[in-house]
PDB file of C-alpha atoms in Angstrom:
ATOM      1  CA  UNK B   1       0.000   0.000   0.000  1.00  0.00           C
ATOM      2  CA  UNK B   2       1.337   3.412  -0.971  1.00  0.00           C
ATOM      3  CA  UNK B   3       0.484   6.798   0.503  1.00  0.00           C
ATOM      4  CA  UNK B   4       1.249   9.817  -1.638  1.00  0.00           C
ATOM      5  CA  UNK B   5       1.542  13.201   0.023  1.00  0.00           C
ATOM      6  CA  UNK B   6       0.299  15.488  -2.731  1.00  0.00           C
ATOM      7  CA  UNK B   7       1.758  18.972  -2.533  1.00  0.00           C
ATOM      8  CA  UNK B   8       1.763  21.970  -4.858  1.00  0.00           C
ATOM      9  CA  UNK B   9       5.302  23.337  -4.434  1.00  0.00           C
ATOM     10  CA  UNK B  10       4.350  25.630  -1.565  1.00  0.00           C
ATOM     11  CA  UNK B  11       5.382  26.106   2.030  1.00  0.00           C
ATOM     12  CA  UNK B  12       3.490  23.909   4.474  1.00  0.00           C
ATOM     13  CA  UNK B  13       1.895  25.290   7.602  1.00  0.00           C
ATOM     14  CA  UNK B  14       2.291  23.748  11.056  1.00  0.00           C
ATOM     15  CA  UNK B  15      -0.886  21.651  10.838  1.00  0.00           C
ATOM     16  CA  UNK B  16       0.274  20.152   7.530  1.00  0.00           C
ATOM     17  CA  UNK B  17       3.637  19.282   9.093  1.00  0.00           C
ATOM     18  CA  UNK B  18       1.846  17.547  11.982  1.00  0.00           C
ATOM     19  CA  UNK B  19      -0.163  15.440   9.527  1.00  0.00           C
ATOM     20  CA  UNK B  20       2.995  14.448   7.671  1.00  0.00           C
ATOM     21  CA  UNK B  21       4.686  13.451  10.930  1.00  0.00           C
ATOM     22  CA  UNK B  22       1.734  11.206  11.800  1.00  0.00           C
ATOM     23  CA  UNK B  23       1.906   9.593   8.364  1.00  0.00           C
ATOM     24  CA  UNK B  24       5.614   8.933   8.805  1.00  0.00           C
ATOM     25  CA  UNK B  25       4.893   7.304  12.168  1.00  0.00           C
ATOM     26  CA  UNK B  26       2.287   5.088  10.483  1.00  0.00           C
ATOM     27  CA  UNK B  27       4.903   4.025   7.948  1.00  0.00           C
ATOM     28  CA  UNK B  28       7.185   2.831  10.747  1.00  0.00           C
ATOM     29  CA  UNK B  29       4.416   0.731  12.317  1.00  0.00           C
ATOM     30  CA  UNK B  30       2.825  -0.679   9.145  1.00  0.00           C
ATOM     31  CA  UNK B  31       5.401  -2.532   7.042  1.00  0.00           C
ATOM     32  CA  UNK B  32       3.137  -2.641   3.972  1.00  0.00           C
ATOM     33  CA  UNK B  33       2.772   1.152   3.882  1.00  0.00           C
ATOM     34  CA  UNK B  34       5.183   3.129   1.718  1.00  0.00           C
ATOM     35  CA  UNK B  35       5.025   6.930   1.792  1.00  0.00           C
ATOM     36  CA  UNK B  36       5.922   9.109  -1.197  1.00  0.00           C
ATOM     37  CA  UNK B  37       6.156  12.888  -1.199  1.00  0.00           C
ATOM     38  CA  UNK B  38       4.799  13.922  -4.584  1.00  0.00           C
ATOM     39  CA  UNK B  39       4.536  17.334  -6.213  1.00  0.00           C
ATOM     40  CA  UNK B  40       1.381  17.236  -8.348  1.00  0.00           C
ATOM     41  CA  UNK B  41       3.039  19.671 -10.740  1.00  0.00           C
ATOM     42  CA  UNK B  42       5.827  17.128 -11.300  1.00  0.00           C
ATOM     43  CA  UNK B  43       4.238  14.574 -13.628  1.00  0.00           C
ATOM     44  CA  UNK B  44       7.144  12.117 -13.498  1.00  0.00           C
ATOM     45  CA  UNK B  45       7.191  11.982  -9.697  1.00  0.00           C
ATOM     46  CA  UNK B  46       3.536  10.919  -9.819  1.00  0.00           C
ATOM     47  CA  UNK B  47       4.347   8.183 -12.353  1.00  0.00           C
ATOM     48  CA  UNK B  48       7.065   6.778 -10.109  1.00  0.00           C
ATOM     49  CA  UNK B  49       4.780   6.727  -7.069  1.00  0.00           C
ATOM     50  CA  UNK B  50       1.931   5.051  -8.977  1.00  0.00           C
ATOM     51  CA  UNK B  51       4.020   2.125 -10.204  1.00  0.00           C
ATOM     52  CA  UNK B  52       2.322  -1.122  -9.181  1.00  0.00           C
ATOM     53  CA  UNK B  53      -0.771   0.576  -7.701  1.00  0.00           C
ATOM     54  CA  UNK B  54      -4.268  -0.679  -8.526  1.00  0.00           C
ATOM     55  CA  UNK B  55      -6.135   2.446  -7.406  1.00  0.00           C
ATOM     56  CA  UNK B  56      -5.610   6.088  -6.600  1.00  0.00           C
ATOM     57  CA  UNK B  57      -7.580   8.006  -3.996  1.00  0.00           C
ATOM     58  CA  UNK B  58      -6.912  11.586  -5.041  1.00  0.00           C
ATOM     59  CA  UNK B  59      -7.572  14.529  -2.729  1.00  0.00           C
ATOM     60  CA  UNK B  60      -6.183  17.871  -3.896  1.00  0.00           C
ATOM     61  CA  UNK B  61      -6.438  20.481  -1.160  1.00  0.00           C
ATOM     62  CA  UNK B  62      -4.359  23.550  -0.445  1.00  0.00           C
ATOM     63  CA  UNK B  63      -3.238  24.122   3.133  1.00  0.00           C
ATOM     64  CA  UNK B  64      -2.425  27.717   2.177  1.00  0.00           C
ATOM     65  CA  UNK B  65      -5.980  28.813   1.466  1.00  0.00           C
ATOM     66  CA  UNK B  66      -7.383  29.653  -1.958  1.00  0.00           C
ATOM     67  CA  UNK B  67      -6.988  32.452  -4.483  1.00  0.00           C
ATOM     68  CA  UNK B  68      -7.007  32.677  -8.282  1.00  0.00           C
ATOM     69  CA  UNK B  69      -3.447  31.310  -8.521  1.00  0.00           C
ATOM     70  CA  UNK B  70      -4.260  28.253  -6.426  1.00  0.00           C
ATOM     71  CA  UNK B  71      -7.188  27.538  -8.748  1.00  0.00           C
ATOM     72  CA  UNK B  72      -4.812  27.154 -11.692  1.00  0.00           C
ATOM     73  CA  UNK B  73      -2.384  24.987  -9.721  1.00  0.00           C
ATOM     74  CA  UNK B  74      -5.143  22.632  -8.597  1.00  0.00           C
ATOM     75  CA  UNK B  75      -6.419  22.203 -12.150  1.00  0.00           C
ATOM     76  CA  UNK B  76      -2.921  21.441 -13.424  1.00  0.00           C
ATOM     77  CA  UNK B  77      -2.444  18.991 -10.585  1.00  0.00           C
ATOM     78  CA  UNK B  78      -5.673  17.162 -11.424  1.00  0.00           C
ATOM     79  CA  UNK B  79      -4.632  16.847 -15.067  1.00  0.00           C
ATOM     80  CA  UNK B  80      -1.203  15.474 -14.132  1.00  0.00           C
ATOM     81  CA  UNK B  81      -2.673  12.928 -11.736  1.00  0.00           C
ATOM     82  CA  UNK B  82      -5.244  11.582 -14.215  1.00  0.00           C
ATOM     83  CA  UNK B  83      -2.727  11.478 -17.071  1.00  0.00           C
ATOM     84  CA  UNK B  84      -0.267   9.578 -14.876  1.00  0.00           C
ATOM     85  CA  UNK B  85      -3.002   7.071 -14.016  1.00  0.00           C
ATOM     86  CA  UNK B  86      -3.796   6.682 -17.717  1.00  0.00           C
ATOM     87  CA  UNK B  87      -0.152   5.778 -18.337  1.00  0.00           C
ATOM     88  CA  UNK B  88      -0.005   3.289 -15.443  1.00  0.00           C
ATOM     89  CA  UNK B  89      -1.259  -0.118 -16.581  1.00  0.00           C
ATOM     90  CA  UNK B  90      -1.912  -1.419 -13.071  1.00  0.00           C
ATOM     91  CA  UNK B  91      -4.401   1.358 -12.200  1.00  0.00           C
ATOM     92  CA  UNK B  92      -7.975   0.045 -12.144  1.00  0.00           C
ATOM     93  CA  UNK B  93      -9.818   3.070 -10.780  1.00  0.00           C
ATOM     94  CA  UNK B  94      -9.419   6.647  -9.587  1.00  0.00           C
ATOM     95  CA  UNK B  95     -11.544   7.811  -6.673  1.00  0.00           C
ATOM     96  CA  UNK B  96     -11.383  11.592  -7.015  1.00  0.00           C
ATOM     97  CA  UNK B  97     -12.325  13.671  -3.975  1.00  0.00           C
ATOM     98  CA  UNK B  98     -14.271  16.760  -4.975  1.00  0.00           C
ATOM     99  CA  UNK B  99     -16.738  18.947  -3.134  1.00  0.00           C
ATOM    100  CA  UNK B 100     -20.381  19.988  -3.027  1.00  0.00           C
ATOM    101  CA  UNK B 101     -19.212  23.515  -3.800  1.00  0.00           C
ATOM    102  CA  UNK B 102     -18.443  22.255  -7.308  1.00  0.00           C
ATOM    103  CA  UNK B 103     -22.184  21.825  -7.839  1.00  0.00           C
ATOM    104  CA  UNK B 104     -24.168  24.446  -5.917  1.00  0.00           C
ATOM    105  CA  UNK B 105     -22.991  27.913  -6.960  1.00  0.00           C
ATOM    106  CA  UNK B 106     -24.846  29.728  -9.745  1.00  0.00           C
ATOM    107  CA  UNK B 107     -26.578  33.031 -10.382  1.00  0.00           C
ATOM    108  CA  UNK B 108     -30.009  31.525  -9.709  1.00  0.00           C
ATOM    109  CA  UNK B 109     -28.965  29.442  -6.711  1.00  0.00           C
ATOM    110  CA  UNK B 110     -32.322  30.077  -5.047  1.00  0.00           C
ATOM    111  CA  UNK B 111     -34.348  29.130  -8.150  1.00  0.00           C
ATOM    112  CA  UNK B 112     -33.379  25.482  -8.566  1.00  0.00           C
ATOM    113  CA  UNK B 113     -35.583  23.023  -6.724  1.00  0.00           C
ATOM    114  CA  UNK B 114     -33.091  20.184  -6.463  1.00  0.00           C
ATOM    115  CA  UNK B 115     -29.328  20.009  -6.719  1.00  0.00           C
ATOM    116  CA  UNK B 116     -27.884  16.610  -7.597  1.00  0.00           C
ATOM    117  CA  UNK B 117     -24.880  15.042  -9.315  1.00  0.00           C
ATOM    118  CA  UNK B 118     -25.870  16.542 -12.670  1.00  0.00           C
ATOM    119  CA  UNK B 119     -25.378  20.076 -11.311  1.00  0.00           C
ATOM    120  CA  UNK B 120     -22.228  22.145 -11.739  1.00  0.00           C
ATOM    121  CA  UNK B 121     -21.232  25.476 -10.234  1.00  0.00           C
ATOM    122  CA  UNK B 122     -21.076  28.375 -12.682  1.00  0.00           C
ATOM    123  CA  UNK B 123     -17.455  29.403 -13.259  1.00  0.00           C
ATOM    124  CA  UNK B 124     -18.143  33.063 -13.969  1.00  0.00           C
ATOM    125  CA  UNK B 125     -20.412  33.367 -10.939  1.00  0.00           C
ATOM    126  CA  UNK B 126     -17.648  31.924  -8.736  1.00  0.00           C
ATOM    127  CA  UNK B 127     -15.145  34.399 -10.180  1.00  0.00           C
ATOM    128  CA  UNK B 128     -17.572  37.270  -9.701  1.00  0.00           C
ATOM    129  CA  UNK B 129     -18.003  36.474  -5.987  1.00  0.00           C
ATOM    130  CA  UNK B 130     -14.355  35.384  -5.618  1.00  0.00           C
ATOM    131  CA  UNK B 131     -15.400  31.932  -4.480  1.00  0.00           C
ATOM    132  CA  UNK B 132     -11.951  30.561  -5.241  1.00  0.00           C
ATOM    133  CA  UNK B 133     -12.387  27.285  -3.353  1.00  0.00           C
ATOM    134  CA  UNK B 134     -15.586  26.478  -5.231  1.00  0.00           C
ATOM    135  CA  UNK B 135     -13.984  27.483  -8.527  1.00  0.00           C
ATOM    136  CA  UNK B 136     -10.919  25.321  -7.879  1.00  0.00           C
ATOM    137  CA  UNK B 137     -13.066  22.287  -7.088  1.00  0.00           C
ATOM    138  CA  UNK B 138     -15.305  22.881 -10.106  1.00  0.00           C
ATOM    139  CA  UNK B 139     -12.529  23.344 -12.652  1.00  0.00           C
ATOM    140  CA  UNK B 140     -10.239  20.613 -11.292  1.00  0.00           C
ATOM    141  CA  UNK B 141     -13.058  18.057 -11.234  1.00  0.00           C
ATOM    142  CA  UNK B 142     -14.214  19.019 -14.720  1.00  0.00           C
ATOM    143  CA  UNK B 143     -10.648  18.766 -16.013  1.00  0.00           C
ATOM    144  CA  UNK B 144     -10.230  15.367 -14.355  1.00  0.00           C
ATOM    145  CA  UNK B 145     -13.475  14.090 -15.869  1.00  0.00           C
ATOM    146  CA  UNK B 146     -12.651  15.374 -19.353  1.00  0.00           C
ATOM    147  CA  UNK B 147      -9.248  13.699 -19.362  1.00  0.00           C
ATOM    148  CA  UNK B 148     -10.464  10.487 -17.717  1.00  0.00           C
ATOM    149  CA  UNK B 149     -13.124  10.068 -20.405  1.00  0.00           C
ATOM    150  CA  UNK B 150     -10.660  10.890 -23.178  1.00  0.00           C
ATOM    151  CA  UNK B 151      -8.090   8.387 -21.855  1.00  0.00           C
ATOM    152  CA  UNK B 152     -10.789   5.851 -20.926  1.00  0.00           C
ATOM    153  CA  UNK B 153      -9.721   5.814 -17.272  1.00  0.00           C
ATOM    154  CA  UNK B 154     -12.210   4.367 -14.791  1.00  0.00           C
ATOM    155  CA  UNK B 155     -12.997   7.207 -12.385  1.00  0.00           C
ATOM    156  CA  UNK B 156     -15.624   8.156  -9.836  1.00  0.00           C
ATOM    157  CA  UNK B 157     -15.798  11.388  -7.858  1.00  0.00           C
ATOM    158  CA  UNK B 158     -16.985  11.910  -4.295  1.00  0.00           C
ATOM    159  CA  UNK B 159     -18.443  15.390  -3.824  1.00  0.00           C
ATOM    160  CA  UNK B 160     -18.153  15.900  -0.090  1.00  0.00           C
ATOM    161  CA  UNK B 161     -19.850  18.358   2.199  1.00  0.00           C
ATOM    162  CA  UNK B 162     -17.910  20.283   4.837  1.00  0.00           C
ATOM    163  CA  UNK B 163     -15.723  17.632   6.476  1.00  0.00           C
ATOM    164  CA  UNK B 164     -16.007  17.373  10.265  1.00  0.00           C
ATOM    165  CA  UNK B 165     -14.378  15.076  12.779  1.00  0.00           C
ATOM    166  CA  UNK B 166     -11.752  14.919  15.544  1.00  0.00           C
ATOM    167  CA  UNK B 167      -8.961  17.338  14.672  1.00  0.00           C
ATOM    168  CA  UNK B 168     -10.129  17.834  11.089  1.00  0.00           C
ATOM    169  CA  UNK B 169     -10.943  21.539  11.262  1.00  0.00           C
ATOM    170  CA  UNK B 170      -7.810  22.317  13.277  1.00  0.00           C
ATOM    171  CA  UNK B 171      -5.574  20.510  10.793  1.00  0.00           C
ATOM    172  CA  UNK B 172      -7.375  21.925   7.752  1.00  0.00           C
ATOM    173  CA  UNK B 173      -8.437  25.326   9.039  1.00  0.00           C
ATOM    174  CA  UNK B 174      -7.858  27.268   5.826  1.00  0.00           C
ATOM    175  CA  UNK B 175      -9.701  24.740   3.674  1.00  0.00           C
ATOM    176  CA  UNK B 176     -12.580  24.786   6.146  1.00  0.00           C
ATOM    177  CA  UNK B 177     -12.815  28.574   6.034  1.00  0.00           C
ATOM    178  CA  UNK B 178     -12.535  28.509   2.236  1.00  0.00           C
ATOM    179  CA  UNK B 179     -15.420  26.039   2.039  1.00  0.00           C
ATOM    180  CA  UNK B 180     -17.523  28.306   4.255  1.00  0.00           C
ATOM    181  CA  UNK B 181     -17.232  31.321   1.961  1.00  0.00           C
ATOM    182  CA  UNK B 182     -20.844  32.211   1.247  1.00  0.00           C
ATOM    183  CA  UNK B 183     -22.055  29.979   4.098  1.00  0.00           C
ATOM    184  CA  UNK B 184     -25.039  32.232   4.860  1.00  0.00           C
ATOM    185  CA  UNK B 185     -26.275  31.973   1.280  1.00  0.00           C
ATOM    186  CA  UNK B 186     -25.732  28.203   1.243  1.00  0.00           C
ATOM    187  CA  UNK B 187     -27.667  27.904   4.504  1.00  0.00           C
ATOM    188  CA  UNK B 188     -30.613  30.012   3.311  1.00  0.00           C
ATOM    189  CA  UNK B 189     -30.855  27.991   0.106  1.00  0.00           C
ATOM    190  CA  UNK B 190     -30.739  24.556   1.723  1.00  0.00           C
ATOM    191  CA  UNK B 191     -27.350  23.507   0.338  1.00  0.00           C
ATOM    192  CA  UNK B 192     -25.078  23.850   3.391  1.00  0.00           C
ATOM    193  CA  UNK B 193     -24.164  20.304   4.406  1.00  0.00           C
ATOM    194  CA  UNK B 194     -21.491  18.491   6.375  1.00  0.00           C
ATOM    195  CA  UNK B 195     -20.054  14.987   6.450  1.00  0.00           C
ATOM    196  CA  UNK B 196     -18.292  13.008   9.164  1.00  0.00           C
ATOM    197  CA  UNK B 197     -14.742  12.167   8.111  1.00  0.00           C
ATOM    198  CA  UNK B 198     -15.109   8.470   9.016  1.00  0.00           C
ATOM    199  CA  UNK B 199     -18.253   8.131   6.906  1.00  0.00           C
ATOM    200  CA  UNK B 200     -16.490   9.917   4.051  1.00  0.00           C
ATOM    201  CA  UNK B 201     -13.584   7.471   4.205  1.00  0.00           C
ATOM    202  CA  UNK B 202     -16.002   4.529   4.169  1.00  0.00           C
ATOM    203  CA  UNK B 203     -17.754   5.923   1.082  1.00  0.00           C
ATOM    204  CA  UNK B 204     -14.414   6.261  -0.713  1.00  0.00           C
ATOM    205  CA  UNK B 205     -13.593   2.620   0.011  1.00  0.00           C
ATOM    206  CA  UNK B 206     -17.032   1.487  -1.129  1.00  0.00           C
ATOM    207  CA  UNK B 207     -16.672   3.528  -4.317  1.00  0.00           C
ATOM    208  CA  UNK B 208     -13.448   1.701  -5.100  1.00  0.00           C
ATOM    209  CA  UNK B 209     -14.567  -1.799  -4.158  1.00  0.00           C
ATOM    210  CA  UNK B 210     -17.969  -1.678  -5.885  1.00  0.00           C
ATOM    211  CA  UNK B 211     -17.344  -2.343  -9.579  1.00  0.00           C
ATOM    212  CA  UNK B 212     -20.694  -0.832 -10.548  1.00  0.00           C
ATOM    213  CA  UNK B 213     -19.841   2.679  -9.313  1.00  0.00           C
ATOM    214  CA  UNK B 214     -19.944   5.384 -11.948  1.00  0.00           C
ATOM    215  CA  UNK B 215     -19.967   9.170 -12.184  1.00  0.00           C
ATOM    216  CA  UNK B 216     -20.316  11.564  -9.267  1.00  0.00           C
ATOM    217  CA  UNK B 217     -21.598  10.930  -5.729  1.00  0.00           C
ATOM    218  CA  UNK B 218     -22.781  13.639  -3.365  1.00  0.00           C
ATOM    219  CA  UNK B 219     -21.608  12.712   0.127  1.00  0.00           C
ATOM    220  CA  UNK B 220     -22.948  14.300   3.313  1.00  0.00           C
ATOM    221  CA  UNK B 221     -24.624  13.303   6.568  1.00  0.00           C
ATOM    222  CA  UNK B 222     -26.820  16.312   7.225  1.00  0.00           C
ATOM    223  CA  UNK B 223     -28.084  19.508   5.631  1.00  0.00           C
ATOM    224  CA  UNK B 224     -27.975  22.530   7.930  1.00  0.00           C
ATOM    225  CA  UNK B 225     -31.327  24.243   7.407  1.00  0.00           C
ATOM    226  CA  UNK B 226     -32.417  25.568  10.821  1.00  0.00           C
ATOM    227  CA  UNK B 227     -30.861  28.203  13.072  1.00  0.00           C
ATOM    228  CA  UNK B 228     -30.392  25.647  15.829  1.00  0.00           C
ATOM    229  CA  UNK B 229     -28.403  23.375  13.493  1.00  0.00           C
ATOM    230  CA  UNK B 230     -26.382  26.357  12.247  1.00  0.00           C
ATOM    231  CA  UNK B 231     -25.448  27.268  15.827  1.00  0.00           C
ATOM    232  CA  UNK B 232     -24.416  23.673  16.562  1.00  0.00           C
ATOM    233  CA  UNK B 233     -22.239  23.670  13.444  1.00  0.00           C
ATOM    234  CA  UNK B 234     -20.592  26.951  14.446  1.00  0.00           C
ATOM    235  CA  UNK B 235     -19.961  25.604  17.951  1.00  0.00           C
ATOM    236  CA  UNK B 236     -18.367  22.450  16.527  1.00  0.00           C
ATOM    237  CA  UNK B 237     -16.000  24.648  14.516  1.00  0.00           C
ATOM    238  CA  UNK B 238     -14.863  26.665  17.566  1.00  0.00           C
ATOM    239  CA  UNK B 239     -12.408  28.369  17.908  1.00  0.00           C
ATOM    240  CA  UNK B 240     -12.197  28.655  14.126  1.00  0.00           C
ATOM    241  CA  UNK B 241     -15.630  30.289  14.175  1.00  0.00           C
ATOM    242  CA  UNK B 242     -16.834  32.104  17.279  1.00  0.00           C
ATOM    243  CA  UNK B 243     -20.293  32.987  18.556  1.00  0.00           C
ATOM    244  CA  UNK B 244     -21.221  35.598  21.181  1.00  0.00           C
ATOM    245  CA  UNK B 245     -20.945  34.065  24.654  1.00  0.00           C
ATOM    246  CA  UNK B 246     -24.681  34.351  25.330  1.00  0.00           C
ATOM    247  CA  UNK B 247     -26.038  33.849  21.836  1.00  0.00           C
ATOM    248  CA  UNK B 248     -29.564  32.419  21.827  1.00  0.00           C
ATOM    249  CA  UNK B 249     -31.541  30.938  18.973  1.00  0.00           C
ATOM    250  CA  UNK B 250     -33.949  33.584  17.703  1.00  0.00           C
ATOM    251  CA  UNK B 251     -35.854  32.036  14.817  1.00  0.00           C
ATOM    252  CA  UNK B 252     -37.793  28.914  13.942  1.00  0.00           C
ATOM    253  CA  UNK B 253     -37.582  29.114  10.146  1.00  0.00           C
ATOM    254  CA  UNK B 254     -36.771  25.860   8.355  1.00  0.00           C
ATOM    255  CA  UNK B 255     -35.209  26.184   4.912  1.00  0.00           C
ATOM    256  CA  UNK B 256     -36.059  23.577   2.289  1.00  0.00           C
ATOM    257  CA  UNK B 257     -33.418  20.879   1.801  1.00  0.00           C
ATOM    258  CA  UNK B 258     -32.372  20.901  -1.846  1.00  0.00           C
ATOM    259  CA  UNK B 259     -29.452  18.487  -1.999  1.00  0.00           C
ATOM    260  CA  UNK B 260     -30.202  14.923  -3.070  1.00  0.00           C
ATOM    261  CA  UNK B 261     -28.259  11.751  -2.182  1.00  0.00           C
ATOM    262  CA  UNK B 262     -30.103   9.100  -4.183  1.00  0.00           C
ATOM    263  CA  UNK B 263     -26.860   7.769  -5.673  1.00  0.00           C
ATOM    264  CA  UNK B 264     -25.091   7.781  -2.308  1.00  0.00           C
ATOM    265  CA  UNK B 265     -27.920   5.825  -0.713  1.00  0.00           C
ATOM    266  CA  UNK B 266     -27.652   3.183  -3.425  1.00  0.00           C
ATOM    267  CA  UNK B 267     -23.884   2.968  -2.949  1.00  0.00           C
ATOM    268  CA  UNK B 268     -24.244   2.477   0.802  1.00  0.00           C
ATOM    269  CA  UNK B 269     -26.929  -0.142   0.154  1.00  0.00           C
ATOM    270  CA  UNK B 270     -24.656  -1.927  -2.336  1.00  0.00           C
ATOM    271  CA  UNK B 271     -26.355  -0.959  -5.617  1.00  0.00           C
ATOM    272  CA  UNK B 272     -24.128   1.880  -6.771  1.00  0.00           C
ATOM    273  CA  UNK B 273     -25.602   3.122 -10.057  1.00  0.00           C
TER     274      UNK B 273
END
């Protein structure tokens, strides 16, 4: 088993260094685990790391936050990863980690009744609002899909909600804050959702092991559509997000849930497509 640390030629913050140290400790304990440090902008380093692998679980995320330059780097990284898989005979499937933000943002966000795996965020709308995280996830996933189909590479994507779990937000604080850009609008339109990291991992494994998986899969545990749930989410993200010490729930409005997980439910039940 190989673990590739995907970087984008940038300085790592302290939380990223802590994650890498934990991975190195895992390598010492588990003899079958081999760790590679791979720059996703270095195509040949990816090829070397992929040699002999049957699958790639690909998660491109910047620990430095997101801006227009990071968007371009993430797209280039996605292209390199998929092309390297296409040139590696042993690769059977790519499980590409994407995000719900690659599907929900558009000018008429409040007009659509349902948002499912057929939906894509509007690139120009993301640029207009400077939703760089959403734009990066949209363009990198689209680039990965275009190349995977052209090279006939077996790929599925997992479009995750905001990832929560022990230590997750502390170790990925900038990604978490980037995801939450426009959180109020997501909340009011019934598309703010989160997923437990352990459930997300399980879905990735299922997506690889189930030969019938195809296309995109929305992955989340709950949609945040009441003020009470929004407060609980904010509290779970503390100290990254802070609330007034004596904040009390004021409203009882329930926003309509618009995200659909029909495909995810089938995957969990064992009938993926």
